[in-house]
Amino acid sequence: MHHASDLDPSTSVVALGRPARETGAALNPHIALTSTFFGREAPGGPGDRGYARFSNESWEPLEEAVAMLEGSSVPALSYASGMAAVAAGLSLVPVGGVALVPSTSYNGSIGLARSLAESGALRLREIDPVDIEATVAAMEGADLIWLESPTNPLLEVVDLPRLIAAARERGLTVVVDNTFSTPLRQRPLEHGADVVVHSATKFIAGHSDVLLGIAVVRNAELRARLLAHRTLHGAIPGPFEAWLALRGLRTLALRLDRAEATAGVLAERLLSAPGVARVRYPGLASDPGHELAAAQLGGFGALVSIELEGGAEHADAFVAELELITPATSLGGVESLAERRRRQPAEPVQVPEALVRLSIGIEHVEDLWADLSRALERSRAGRA
Ligand SMILES: Cc1ncc(COP(=O)(O)O)c(C=O)c1O
């Protein structure tokens, strides 16, 4: 078995999670379509899998590969969706304990935290993690901090090393949603995070054809807690979904390199495009998060958020005029997507009405640019 640290991550995504190299063995893991396993001895003995909600060999290659990419020596846990992994992360708050969650987290994460607070399961302190002093002050007496960087969809960059260090000094459990950066660009466990969650639906699987979540944990004790939670709550992935996510992972480095390079070019061009009031992209020298992103991230990512002049109406018209880029929610796939985020009632109010999030895929940069500039022109002409 290779160790991720021996190899460049672009090699690791290809090499990890393979069956043993035995003559005649398949190159790829097989898909175990079964709900139960042979087991004559007492449950829990060596090699005993029990039941397919407890364990499934189809999850393991993916769980091992993503854990190694994130720098963990214990296998990750895969889930039925990114939100199931988010829910598992939030389950680490003791009943009635205090969770710090950014108001501008992915709307599902802050939505779940608010709903848990309403039911009395936890006490919620909403934070703005870009404001370090206020965030550190809010850590007093808290049990867990939730962080995401860059944030969805404002693309604000959070000082993860500083905040994680401050949280650890105060004994908080730290969970980081690393969906946007992927382990190829940022490894929060190396800064001291306890759990990293992913919507593998996005970049890891990468083809907009599967929902799957992953939680990577710092140590065996946390894994045992989350495994018990997953087994009892039942939010397990299907074997085929796990296989698809691993197949997607094989090309993550290629896809991300290409999409990120294109995103950088498009962000620069959009800066001076007529009808665009603001471009948010951490790779732009003018972006408020640029310095932190340059120090912290291995790349600036494939998401670009733009704010259109003329408010929501112009933004909707712009999205409607796109012919190549697909108007759809989600991100991280090979095909570029665009969405005016506030069309979703759950979106945080901090997100401007006219903000359109672009998830850049792997199409040719000039085809994407032609589509964007044509849609900008047509939607402006419609307003005139
Ligand atoms: C940052 C982030 N975290 C978590 C999720 C939830 O993932 P899923 O849709 O796979 O449940 C999403 C989905 O959009 C996301 O963008």
mmCIF file of C-alpha atoms and ligand atoms in Angstrom:
data_model
loop_
_atom_site.group_PDB
_atom_site.id
_atom_site.type_symbol
_atom_site.label_atom_id
_atom_site.label_comp_id
_atom_site.label_asym_id
_atom_site.label_seq_id
_atom_site.Cartn_x
_atom_site.Cartn_y
_atom_site.Cartn_z
ATOM 1 C CA MET A 1 0.000 0.000 0.000
ATOM 2 C CA HIS A 2 1.314 3.415 -0.951
ATOM 3 C CA HIS A 3 1.256 6.246 1.523
ATOM 4 C CA ALA A 4 -0.154 9.480 0.198
ATOM 5 C CA SER A 5 2.870 11.341 1.542
ATOM 6 C CA ASP A 6 5.223 9.360 -0.765
ATOM 7 C CA LEU A 7 3.426 10.519 -3.872
ATOM 8 C CA ASP A 8 2.288 13.733 -5.420
ATOM 9 C CA PRO A 9 -1.465 14.135 -4.754
ATOM 10 C CA SER A 10 -2.126 14.043 -8.503
ATOM 11 C CA THR A 11 -0.658 10.518 -8.446
ATOM 12 C CA SER A 12 -2.348 9.568 -5.176
ATOM 13 C CA VAL A 13 -5.831 10.160 -6.595
ATOM 14 C CA VAL A 14 -5.012 7.553 -9.250
ATOM 15 C CA ALA A 15 -3.140 5.064 -7.069
ATOM 16 C CA LEU A 16 -5.077 4.968 -3.775
ATOM 17 C CA GLY A 17 -8.013 2.697 -3.035
ATOM 18 C CA ARG A 18 -7.018 -0.134 -5.403
ATOM 19 C CA PRO A 19 -7.472 -3.860 -4.765
ATOM 20 C CA ALA A 20 -4.351 -5.842 -3.791
ATOM 21 C CA ARG A 21 -1.996 -6.514 -6.728
ATOM 22 C CA GLU A 22 -2.637 -10.190 -7.218
ATOM 23 C CA THR A 23 -2.568 -12.023 -10.524
ATOM 24 C CA GLY A 24 -5.980 -11.909 -12.085
ATOM 25 C CA ALA A 25 -7.341 -9.355 -9.626
ATOM 26 C CA ALA A 26 -9.495 -6.558 -10.972
ATOM 27 C CA LEU A 27 -7.876 -3.128 -11.230
ATOM 28 C CA ASN A 28 -10.916 -1.501 -9.695
ATOM 29 C CA PRO A 29 -12.779 -2.406 -6.525
ATOM 30 C CA HIS A 30 -15.926 -4.350 -7.144
ATOM 31 C CA ILE A 31 -19.369 -3.274 -6.088
ATOM 32 C CA ALA A 32 -20.817 -5.451 -3.329
ATOM 33 C CA LEU A 33 -24.558 -5.524 -3.844
ATOM 34 C CA THR A 34 -25.632 -7.137 -0.633
ATOM 35 C CA SER A 35 -27.596 -6.201 2.443
ATOM 36 C CA THR A 36 -25.956 -8.730 4.723
ATOM 37 C CA PHE A 37 -22.907 -10.974 5.106
ATOM 38 C CA PHE A 38 -22.098 -14.526 6.146
ATOM 39 C CA GLY A 39 -21.394 -14.563 9.860
ATOM 40 C CA ARG A 40 -21.561 -17.609 12.125
ATOM 41 C CA GLU A 41 -19.598 -16.357 15.091
ATOM 42 C CA ALA A 42 -20.489 -13.717 17.642
ATOM 43 C CA PRO A 43 -21.030 -10.313 15.949
ATOM 44 C CA GLY A 44 -18.052 -7.962 15.948
ATOM 45 C CA GLY A 45 -15.422 -10.707 15.681
ATOM 46 C CA PRO A 46 -12.450 -10.444 13.319
ATOM 47 C CA GLY A 47 -13.595 -9.974 9.731
ATOM 48 C CA ASP A 48 -17.254 -9.877 10.715
ATOM 49 C CA ARG A 49 -19.175 -7.246 8.788
ATOM 50 C CA GLY A 50 -22.515 -7.899 10.383
ATOM 51 C CA TYR A 51 -24.977 -6.052 8.211
ATOM 52 C CA ALA A 52 -24.525 -3.668 5.279
ATOM 53 C CA ARG A 53 -25.596 -0.610 7.267
ATOM 54 C CA PHE A 54 -22.611 -1.235 9.583
ATOM 55 C CA SER A 55 -19.956 -1.782 6.971
ATOM 56 C CA ASN A 56 -19.579 -2.409 3.259
ATOM 57 C CA GLU A 57 -16.436 -3.262 1.345
ATOM 58 C CA SER A 58 -17.631 -0.991 -1.481
ATOM 59 C CA TRP A 59 -17.174 2.118 0.715
ATOM 60 C CA GLU A 60 -13.727 1.280 1.980
ATOM 61 C CA PRO A 61 -11.454 2.120 -0.994
ATOM 62 C CA LEU A 62 -13.012 5.601 -1.211
ATOM 63 C CA GLU A 63 -12.855 6.108 2.560
ATOM 64 C CA GLU A 64 -9.216 5.088 2.656
ATOM 65 C CA ALA A 65 -8.240 7.228 -0.349
ATOM 66 C CA VAL A 66 -9.907 10.437 0.834
ATOM 67 C CA ALA A 67 -8.530 9.998 4.371
ATOM 68 C CA MET A 68 -4.990 9.653 3.034
ATOM 69 C CA LEU A 69 -5.395 12.672 0.765
ATOM 70 C CA GLU A 70 -6.528 14.710 3.773
ATOM 71 C CA GLY A 71 -3.566 13.425 5.799
ATOM 72 C CA SER A 72 -5.457 11.169 8.209
ATOM 73 C CA SER A 73 -4.268 7.719 9.182
ATOM 74 C CA VAL A 74 -7.752 6.463 10.030
ATOM 75 C CA PRO A 75 -10.314 5.664 7.331
ATOM 76 C CA ALA A 76 -12.897 8.324 6.539
ATOM 77 C CA LEU A 77 -16.640 7.682 6.732
ATOM 78 C CA SER A 78 -18.847 8.007 3.693
ATOM 79 C CA TYR A 79 -22.486 9.088 3.825
ATOM 80 C CA ALA A 80 -25.592 9.254 1.685
ATOM 81 C CA SER A 81 -24.993 12.956 0.938
ATOM 82 C CA GLY A 82 -22.855 15.901 1.936
ATOM 83 C CA MET A 83 -25.637 16.984 4.301
ATOM 84 C CA ALA A 84 -25.546 13.613 6.070
ATOM 85 C CA ALA A 85 -21.821 14.230 6.687
ATOM 86 C CA VAL A 86 -22.625 17.770 7.901
ATOM 87 C CA ALA A 87 -25.244 16.322 10.261
ATOM 88 C CA ALA A 88 -22.687 13.820 11.563
ATOM 89 C CA GLY A 89 -20.226 16.672 12.184
ATOM 90 C CA LEU A 90 -22.823 18.699 14.109
ATOM 91 C CA SER A 91 -23.721 15.602 16.153
ATOM 92 C CA LEU A 92 -20.396 16.102 17.959
ATOM 93 C CA VAL A 93 -21.935 19.009 19.897
ATOM 94 C CA PRO A 94 -23.074 17.629 23.278
ATOM 95 C CA VAL A 95 -26.817 18.030 23.946
ATOM 96 C CA GLY A 96 -27.402 21.658 24.955
ATOM 97 C CA GLY A 97 -23.797 22.523 24.093
ATOM 98 C CA VAL A 98 -22.699 25.629 22.196
ATOM 99 C CA ALA A 99 -21.883 25.518 18.481
ATOM 100 C CA LEU A 100 -20.300 28.405 16.576
ATOM 101 C CA VAL A 101 -21.476 28.358 12.968
ATOM 102 C CA PRO A 102 -20.895 31.111 10.386
ATOM 103 C CA SER A 103 -24.122 32.823 9.250
ATOM 104 C CA THR A 104 -22.766 32.626 5.712
ATOM 105 C CA SER A 105 -22.020 28.887 5.737
ATOM 106 C CA TYR A 106 -23.508 26.785 2.955
ATOM 107 C CA ASN A 107 -27.248 27.320 3.473
ATOM 108 C CA GLY A 108 -27.880 23.661 4.380
ATOM 109 C CA SER A 109 -25.249 23.726 7.139
ATOM 110 C CA ILE A 110 -26.465 26.929 8.794
ATOM 111 C CA GLY A 111 -30.056 25.797 8.189
ATOM 112 C CA LEU A 112 -29.455 22.524 10.030
ATOM 113 C CA ALA A 113 -27.634 24.323 12.882
ATOM 114 C CA ARG A 114 -30.597 26.711 13.274
ATOM 115 C CA SER A 115 -33.061 23.859 13.262
ATOM 116 C CA LEU A 116 -31.058 21.969 15.921
ATOM 117 C CA ALA A 117 -30.994 25.178 17.986
ATOM 118 C CA GLU A 118 -34.761 25.600 17.655
ATOM 119 C CA SER A 119 -35.368 22.079 18.906
ATOM 120 C CA GLY A 120 -33.042 22.646 21.875
ATOM 121 C CA ALA A 121 -30.443 20.103 20.745
ATOM 122 C CA LEU A 122 -27.726 22.781 20.816
ATOM 123 C CA ARG A 123 -27.227 26.475 21.470
ATOM 124 C CA LEU A 124 -26.112 28.343 18.373
ATOM 125 C CA ARG A 125 -23.820 31.344 18.202
ATOM 126 C CA GLU A 126 -23.685 32.633 14.657
ATOM 127 C CA ILE A 127 -20.285 34.026 13.724
ATOM 128 C CA ASP A 128 -18.524 35.910 10.958
ATOM 129 C CA PRO A 129 -15.224 33.996 10.774
ATOM 130 C CA VAL A 130 -13.602 36.737 8.674
ATOM 131 C CA ASP A 131 -13.737 38.834 11.866
ATOM 132 C CA ILE A 132 -11.076 36.959 13.821
ATOM 133 C CA GLU A 133 -11.301 38.914 17.076
ATOM 134 C CA ALA A 134 -15.069 38.554 17.349
ATOM 135 C CA THR A 135 -14.852 34.853 16.453
ATOM 136 C CA VAL A 136 -12.190 34.183 19.084
ATOM 137 C CA ALA A 137 -14.250 36.097 21.664
ATOM 138 C CA ALA A 138 -17.283 33.931 20.788
ATOM 139 C CA MET A 139 -15.247 30.771 21.539
ATOM 140 C CA GLU A 140 -15.575 31.350 25.291
ATOM 141 C CA GLY A 141 -17.592 28.428 26.694
ATOM 142 C CA ALA A 142 -18.293 26.945 23.245
ATOM 143 C CA ASP A 143 -18.012 23.256 22.359
ATOM 144 C CA LEU A 144 -17.601 23.200 18.590
ATOM 145 C CA ILE A 145 -16.715 25.563 15.768
ATOM 146 C CA TRP A 146 -17.801 25.046 12.159
ATOM 147 C CA LEU A 147 -15.650 26.580 9.440
ATOM 148 C CA GLU A 148 -15.770 26.655 5.656
ATOM 149 C CA SER A 149 -13.242 28.363 3.385
ATOM 150 C CA PRO A 150 -13.646 29.767 0.794
ATOM 151 C CA THR A 151 -17.293 30.247 1.741
ATOM 152 C CA ASN A 152 -20.253 29.288 -0.445
ATOM 153 C CA PRO A 153 -21.105 31.459 -2.385
ATOM 154 C CA LEU A 154 -19.398 34.660 -1.143
ATOM 155 C CA LEU A 155 -15.944 33.092 -1.638
ATOM 156 C CA GLU A 156 -14.599 34.780 1.480
ATOM 157 C CA VAL A 157 -11.347 33.310 2.722
ATOM 158 C CA VAL A 158 -11.124 32.385 6.388
ATOM 159 C CA ASP A 159 -7.834 32.308 8.301
ATOM 160 C CA LEU A 160 -8.071 28.602 9.125
ATOM 161 C CA PRO A 161 -4.642 28.185 10.820
ATOM 162 C CA ARG A 162 -5.300 31.060 13.252
ATOM 163 C CA LEU A 163 -8.879 30.162 14.053
ATOM 164 C CA ILE A 164 -8.182 26.454 14.418
ATOM 165 C CA ALA A 165 -5.240 27.163 16.748
ATOM 166 C CA ALA A 166 -7.372 29.504 18.888
ATOM 167 C CA ALA A 167 -10.210 26.960 19.013
ATOM 168 C CA ARG A 168 -7.908 24.127 20.032
ATOM 169 C CA GLU A 169 -6.338 26.189 22.811
ATOM 170 C CA ARG A 170 -9.839 26.611 24.200
ATOM 171 C CA GLY A 171 -10.765 22.933 23.825
ATOM 172 C CA LEU A 172 -13.349 23.305 21.037
ATOM 173 C CA THR A 173 -13.962 20.556 18.502
ATOM 174 C CA VAL A 174 -13.161 21.953 15.048
ATOM 175 C CA VAL A 175 -15.050 20.848 11.944
ATOM 176 C CA VAL A 176 -14.100 22.227 8.515
ATOM 177 C CA ASP A 177 -16.194 21.867 5.370
ATOM 178 C CA ASN A 178 -13.520 21.431 2.703
ATOM 179 C CA THR A 179 -15.889 20.877 -0.237
ATOM 180 C CA PHE A 180 -14.717 23.931 -2.184
ATOM 181 C CA SER A 181 -10.961 23.458 -1.850
ATOM 182 C CA THR A 182 -10.693 19.660 -1.822
ATOM 183 C CA PRO A 183 -7.672 17.968 -0.181
ATOM 184 C CA LEU A 184 -5.644 18.906 -3.258
ATOM 185 C CA ARG A 185 -5.743 22.584 -2.277
ATOM 186 C CA GLN A 186 -6.169 22.615 1.506
ATOM 187 C CA ARG A 187 -5.751 20.064 4.312
ATOM 188 C CA PRO A 188 -7.402 21.388 7.476
ATOM 189 C CA LEU A 189 -6.333 18.398 9.625
ATOM 190 C CA GLU A 190 -2.732 19.602 9.242
ATOM 191 C CA HIS A 191 -3.763 22.827 10.994
ATOM 192 C CA GLY A 192 -5.368 20.868 13.815
ATOM 193 C CA ALA A 193 -8.983 20.420 12.705
ATOM 194 C CA ASP A 194 -10.726 17.377 14.192
ATOM 195 C CA VAL A 195 -13.110 16.587 11.350
ATOM 196 C CA VAL A 196 -13.193 17.561 7.677
ATOM 197 C CA VAL A 197 -16.464 17.139 5.817
ATOM 198 C CA HIS A 198 -17.048 17.022 2.085
ATOM 199 C CA SER A 199 -19.966 17.095 -0.210
ATOM 200 C CA ALA A 200 -18.258 14.568 -2.504
ATOM 201 C CA THR A 201 -21.235 15.246 -4.771
ATOM 202 C CA LYS A 202 -19.145 18.209 -5.976
ATOM 203 C CA PHE A 203 -15.470 18.100 -6.956
ATOM 204 C CA ILE A 204 -14.574 14.637 -5.647
ATOM 205 C CA ALA A 205 -17.185 12.775 -7.714
ATOM 206 C CA GLY A 206 -17.046 15.579 -10.266
ATOM 207 C CA HIS A 207 -19.629 14.547 -12.872
ATOM 208 C CA SER A 208 -22.959 15.734 -11.440
ATOM 209 C CA ASP A 209 -24.190 12.152 -11.327
ATOM 210 C CA VAL A 210 -24.004 11.160 -7.662
ATOM 211 C CA LEU A 211 -24.778 12.441 -4.154
ATOM 212 C CA LEU A 212 -22.306 11.404 -1.479
ATOM 213 C CA GLY A 213 -20.754 12.839 1.669
ATOM 214 C CA ILE A 214 -17.502 12.129 3.463
ATOM 215 C CA ALA A 215 -16.222 12.895 6.951
ATOM 216 C CA VAL A 216 -12.490 12.582 7.559
ATOM 217 C CA VAL A 217 -11.471 12.323 11.196
ATOM 218 C CA ARG A 218 -8.296 13.078 13.123
ATOM 219 C CA ASN A 219 -8.220 9.910 15.229
ATOM 220 C CA ALA A 220 -9.742 6.517 15.954
ATOM 221 C CA GLU A 221 -11.800 7.789 18.889
ATOM 222 C CA LEU A 222 -13.644 10.309 16.722
ATOM 223 C CA ARG A 223 -14.083 7.652 14.059
ATOM 224 C CA ALA A 224 -15.703 5.301 16.557
ATOM 225 C CA ARG A 225 -18.135 8.048 17.619
ATOM 226 C CA LEU A 226 -19.088 8.906 14.051
ATOM 227 C CA LEU A 227 -19.299 5.256 13.047
ATOM 228 C CA ALA A 228 -21.779 4.609 15.879
ATOM 229 C CA HIS A 229 -23.753 7.672 14.746
ATOM 230 C CA ARG A 230 -23.779 6.568 11.110
ATOM 231 C CA THR A 231 -24.755 2.999 11.971
ATOM 232 C CA LEU A 232 -27.666 4.155 14.130
ATOM 233 C CA HIS A 233 -28.857 7.033 11.941
ATOM 234 C CA GLY A 234 -28.466 4.992 8.782
ATOM 235 C CA ALA A 235 -27.358 7.695 6.318
ATOM 236 C CA ILE A 236 -25.099 5.322 4.401
ATOM 237 C CA PRO A 237 -24.127 5.641 0.741
ATOM 238 C CA GLY A 238 -25.165 3.084 -1.843
ATOM 239 C CA PRO A 239 -22.317 0.825 -3.045
ATOM 240 C CA PHE A 240 -22.615 2.103 -6.622
ATOM 241 C CA GLU A 241 -22.500 5.723 -5.450
ATOM 242 C CA ALA A 242 -19.290 5.014 -3.544
ATOM 243 C CA TRP A 243 -17.813 3.387 -6.639
ATOM 244 C CA LEU A 244 -18.778 6.371 -8.804
ATOM 245 C CA ALA A 245 -17.239 8.816 -6.337
ATOM 246 C CA LEU A 246 -13.968 6.862 -6.381
ATOM 247 C CA ARG A 247 -13.996 6.789 -10.163
ATOM 248 C CA GLY A 248 -14.536 10.544 -10.164
ATOM 249 C CA LEU A 249 -11.674 11.010 -7.710
ATOM 250 C CA ARG A 250 -9.252 9.463 -10.213
ATOM 251 C CA THR A 251 -9.422 12.615 -12.379
ATOM 252 C CA LEU A 252 -9.788 15.197 -9.604
ATOM 253 C CA ALA A 253 -6.317 16.668 -10.097
ATOM 254 C CA LEU A 254 -6.741 17.047 -13.862
ATOM 255 C CA ARG A 255 -10.247 18.458 -13.601
ATOM 256 C CA LEU A 256 -9.357 20.898 -10.848
ATOM 257 C CA ASP A 257 -6.183 22.144 -12.575
ATOM 258 C CA ARG A 258 -8.097 22.806 -15.764
ATOM 259 C CA ALA A 259 -11.195 24.361 -14.169
ATOM 260 C CA GLU A 260 -9.119 26.525 -11.860
ATOM 261 C CA ALA A 261 -6.927 27.862 -14.670
ATOM 262 C CA THR A 262 -10.068 28.721 -16.652
ATOM 263 C CA ALA A 263 -11.734 30.317 -13.604
ATOM 264 C CA GLY A 264 -8.689 32.584 -13.161
ATOM 265 C CA VAL A 265 -8.841 33.787 -16.784
ATOM 266 C CA LEU A 266 -12.605 34.334 -16.688
ATOM 267 C CA ALA A 267 -12.466 36.187 -13.367
ATOM 268 C CA GLU A 268 -9.874 38.629 -14.779
ATOM 269 C CA ARG A 269 -11.948 39.233 -17.908
ATOM 270 C CA LEU A 270 -15.197 39.628 -15.956
ATOM 271 C CA LEU A 271 -13.563 42.407 -13.898
ATOM 272 C CA SER A 272 -13.838 44.778 -16.838
ATOM 273 C CA ALA A 273 -16.954 43.276 -18.467
ATOM 274 C CA PRO A 274 -19.874 45.675 -18.971
ATOM 275 C CA GLY A 275 -22.781 44.981 -16.627
ATOM 276 C CA VAL A 276 -20.636 43.319 -13.948
ATOM 277 C CA ALA A 277 -20.510 45.348 -10.719
ATOM 278 C CA ARG A 278 -18.200 43.051 -8.738
ATOM 279 C CA VAL A 279 -16.225 39.860 -9.214
ATOM 280 C CA ARG A 280 -15.489 37.693 -6.189
ATOM 281 C CA TYR A 281 -12.596 35.316 -6.772
ATOM 282 C CA PRO A 282 -9.744 34.797 -4.285
ATOM 283 C CA GLY A 283 -7.255 34.559 -7.153
ATOM 284 C CA LEU A 284 -7.773 38.217 -8.111
ATOM 285 C CA ALA A 285 -5.094 40.509 -6.671
ATOM 286 C CA SER A 286 -7.892 42.970 -5.789
ATOM 287 C CA ASP A 287 -9.953 40.390 -3.847
ATOM 288 C CA PRO A 288 -10.105 41.011 -0.070
ATOM 289 C CA GLY A 289 -9.207 37.354 0.546
ATOM 290 C CA HIS A 290 -6.341 37.199 -1.943
ATOM 291 C CA GLU A 291 -3.404 37.452 0.449
ATOM 292 C CA LEU A 292 -4.774 34.830 2.817
ATOM 293 C CA ALA A 293 -5.725 32.574 -0.080
ATOM 294 C CA ALA A 294 -2.247 32.856 -1.602
ATOM 295 C CA ALA A 295 -0.685 31.893 1.742
ATOM 296 C CA GLN A 296 -3.152 29.165 2.616
ATOM 297 C CA LEU A 297 -4.465 27.487 -0.508
ATOM 298 C CA GLY A 298 -2.711 25.420 -3.146
ATOM 299 C CA GLY A 299 -4.969 27.052 -5.753
ATOM 300 C CA PHE A 300 -7.808 29.554 -5.926
ATOM 301 C CA GLY A 301 -10.558 27.179 -6.947
ATOM 302 C CA ALA A 302 -13.095 26.832 -9.733
ATOM 303 C CA LEU A 303 -15.886 28.988 -8.320
ATOM 304 C CA VAL A 304 -16.332 32.606 -9.378
ATOM 305 C CA SER A 305 -19.164 34.749 -8.017
ATOM 306 C CA ILE A 306 -20.219 37.864 -9.909
ATOM 307 C CA GLU A 307 -22.614 40.613 -8.932
ATOM 308 C CA LEU A 308 -24.568 42.082 -11.817
ATOM 309 C CA GLU A 309 -25.538 45.730 -12.166
ATOM 310 C CA GLY A 310 -29.307 46.186 -12.176
ATOM 311 C CA GLY A 311 -30.171 43.770 -9.357
ATOM 312 C CA ALA A 312 -31.907 40.405 -9.342
ATOM 313 C CA GLU A 313 -33.790 41.032 -12.554
ATOM 314 C CA HIS A 314 -30.666 41.565 -14.605
ATOM 315 C CA ALA A 315 -28.988 38.608 -12.901
ATOM 316 C CA ASP A 316 -31.937 36.349 -13.784
ATOM 317 C CA ALA A 317 -31.941 37.630 -17.364
ATOM 318 C CA PHE A 318 -28.193 36.977 -17.632
ATOM 319 C CA VAL A 319 -28.550 33.381 -16.416
ATOM 320 C CA ALA A 320 -31.474 32.839 -18.796
ATOM 321 C CA GLU A 321 -29.349 34.001 -21.752
ATOM 322 C CA LEU A 322 -26.570 31.448 -21.144
ATOM 323 C CA GLU A 323 -26.516 28.779 -23.832
ATOM 324 C CA LEU A 324 -23.491 26.622 -22.952
ATOM 325 C CA ILE A 325 -23.265 27.140 -19.197
ATOM 326 C CA THR A 326 -26.154 25.319 -17.527
ATOM 327 C CA PRO A 327 -28.524 27.236 -15.246
ATOM 328 C CA ALA A 328 -28.564 24.890 -12.259
ATOM 329 C CA THR A 329 -27.693 24.692 -8.611
ATOM 330 C CA SER A 330 -24.642 22.648 -7.487
ATOM 331 C CA LEU A 331 -20.984 22.911 -8.430
ATOM 332 C CA GLY A 332 -17.755 21.016 -8.925
ATOM 333 C CA GLY A 333 -18.758 19.029 -12.021
ATOM 334 C CA VAL A 334 -17.141 18.845 -15.442
ATOM 335 C CA GLU A 335 -19.897 21.048 -16.853
ATOM 336 C CA SER A 336 -20.062 24.744 -15.970
ATOM 337 C CA LEU A 337 -23.140 25.848 -13.995
ATOM 338 C CA ALA A 338 -24.573 29.247 -13.102
ATOM 339 C CA GLU A 339 -27.043 30.160 -10.393
ATOM 340 C CA ARG A 340 -28.405 33.341 -8.855
ATOM 341 C CA ARG A 341 -28.176 32.084 -5.335
ATOM 342 C CA ARG A 342 -30.836 34.253 -3.712
ATOM 343 C CA ARG A 343 -33.473 32.634 -5.896
ATOM 344 C CA GLN A 344 -33.313 30.022 -3.125
ATOM 345 C CA PRO A 345 -35.333 31.149 -0.090
ATOM 346 C CA ALA A 346 -32.844 29.412 2.243
ATOM 347 C CA GLU A 347 -29.870 31.482 1.044
ATOM 348 C CA PRO A 348 -28.358 33.729 3.767
ATOM 349 C CA VAL A 349 -29.418 37.390 3.492
ATOM 350 C CA GLN A 350 -25.749 38.429 3.418
ATOM 351 C CA VAL A 351 -25.593 37.108 -0.153
ATOM 352 C CA PRO A 352 -26.424 39.971 -2.556
ATOM 353 C CA GLU A 353 -29.619 39.527 -4.618
ATOM 354 C CA ALA A 354 -27.712 40.059 -7.875
ATOM 355 C CA LEU A 355 -24.947 37.531 -7.103
ATOM 356 C CA VAL A 356 -24.546 34.753 -9.657
ATOM 357 C CA ARG A 357 -22.300 31.867 -8.671
ATOM 358 C CA LEU A 358 -20.414 30.328 -11.569
ATOM 359 C CA SER A 359 -19.034 26.828 -11.143
ATOM 360 C CA ILE A 360 -16.425 26.544 -13.847
ATOM 361 C CA GLY A 361 -16.100 23.163 -15.511
ATOM 362 C CA ILE A 362 -13.597 21.757 -17.972
ATOM 363 C CA GLU A 363 -14.932 23.199 -21.241
ATOM 364 C CA HIS A 364 -12.608 25.354 -23.346
ATOM 365 C CA VAL A 365 -12.029 28.786 -21.826
ATOM 366 C CA GLU A 366 -12.893 30.636 -25.048
ATOM 367 C CA ASP A 367 -16.223 28.838 -25.430
ATOM 368 C CA LEU A 368 -17.115 29.740 -21.850
ATOM 369 C CA TRP A 369 -16.026 33.337 -22.341
ATOM 370 C CA ALA A 370 -18.056 33.631 -25.547
ATOM 371 C CA ASP A 371 -21.130 32.362 -23.688
ATOM 372 C CA LEU A 372 -20.609 34.707 -20.724
ATOM 373 C CA SER A 373 -19.960 37.802 -22.821
ATOM 374 C CA ARG A 374 -22.894 37.087 -25.148
ATOM 375 C CA ALA A 375 -25.245 36.578 -22.191
ATOM 376 C CA LEU A 376 -24.001 39.783 -20.550
ATOM 377 C CA GLU A 377 -24.559 41.720 -23.741
ATOM 378 C CA ARG A 378 -28.019 40.289 -24.407
ATOM 379 C CA SER A 379 -29.244 40.732 -20.862
ATOM 380 C CA ARG A 380 -28.040 44.366 -20.918
ATOM 381 C CA ALA A 381 -29.704 44.987 -24.265
ATOM 382 C CA GLY A 382 -32.921 43.586 -22.775
ATOM 383 C CA ARG A 383 -32.718 46.161 -19.976
ATOM 384 C CA ALA A 384 -32.080 49.136 -22.249
HETATM 385 C C1 LIG B 1 -20.041 23.616 0.915
HETATM 386 C C2 LIG B 1 -21.114 22.576 0.894
HETATM 387 N N1 LIG B 1 -21.238 21.724 1.928
HETATM 388 C C3 LIG B 1 -22.184 20.780 1.956
HETATM 389 C C4 LIG B 1 -23.094 20.640 0.919
HETATM 390 C C5 LIG B 1 -24.162 19.584 0.999
HETATM 391 O O1 LIG B 1 -23.872 18.526 0.143
HETATM 392 P P1 LIG B 1 -24.948 17.539 -0.559
HETATM 393 O O2 LIG B 1 -25.715 18.385 -1.532
HETATM 394 O O3 LIG B 1 -24.098 16.502 -1.170
HETATM 395 O O4 LIG B 1 -25.843 17.016 0.520
HETATM 396 C C6 LIG B 1 -22.996 21.487 -0.174
HETATM 397 C C7 LIG B 1 -23.984 21.346 -1.289
HETATM 398 O O5 LIG B 1 -24.192 22.251 -2.077
HETATM 399 C C8 LIG B 1 -21.984 22.477 -0.193
HETATM 400 O O6 LIG B 1 -21.849 23.334 -1.228
#
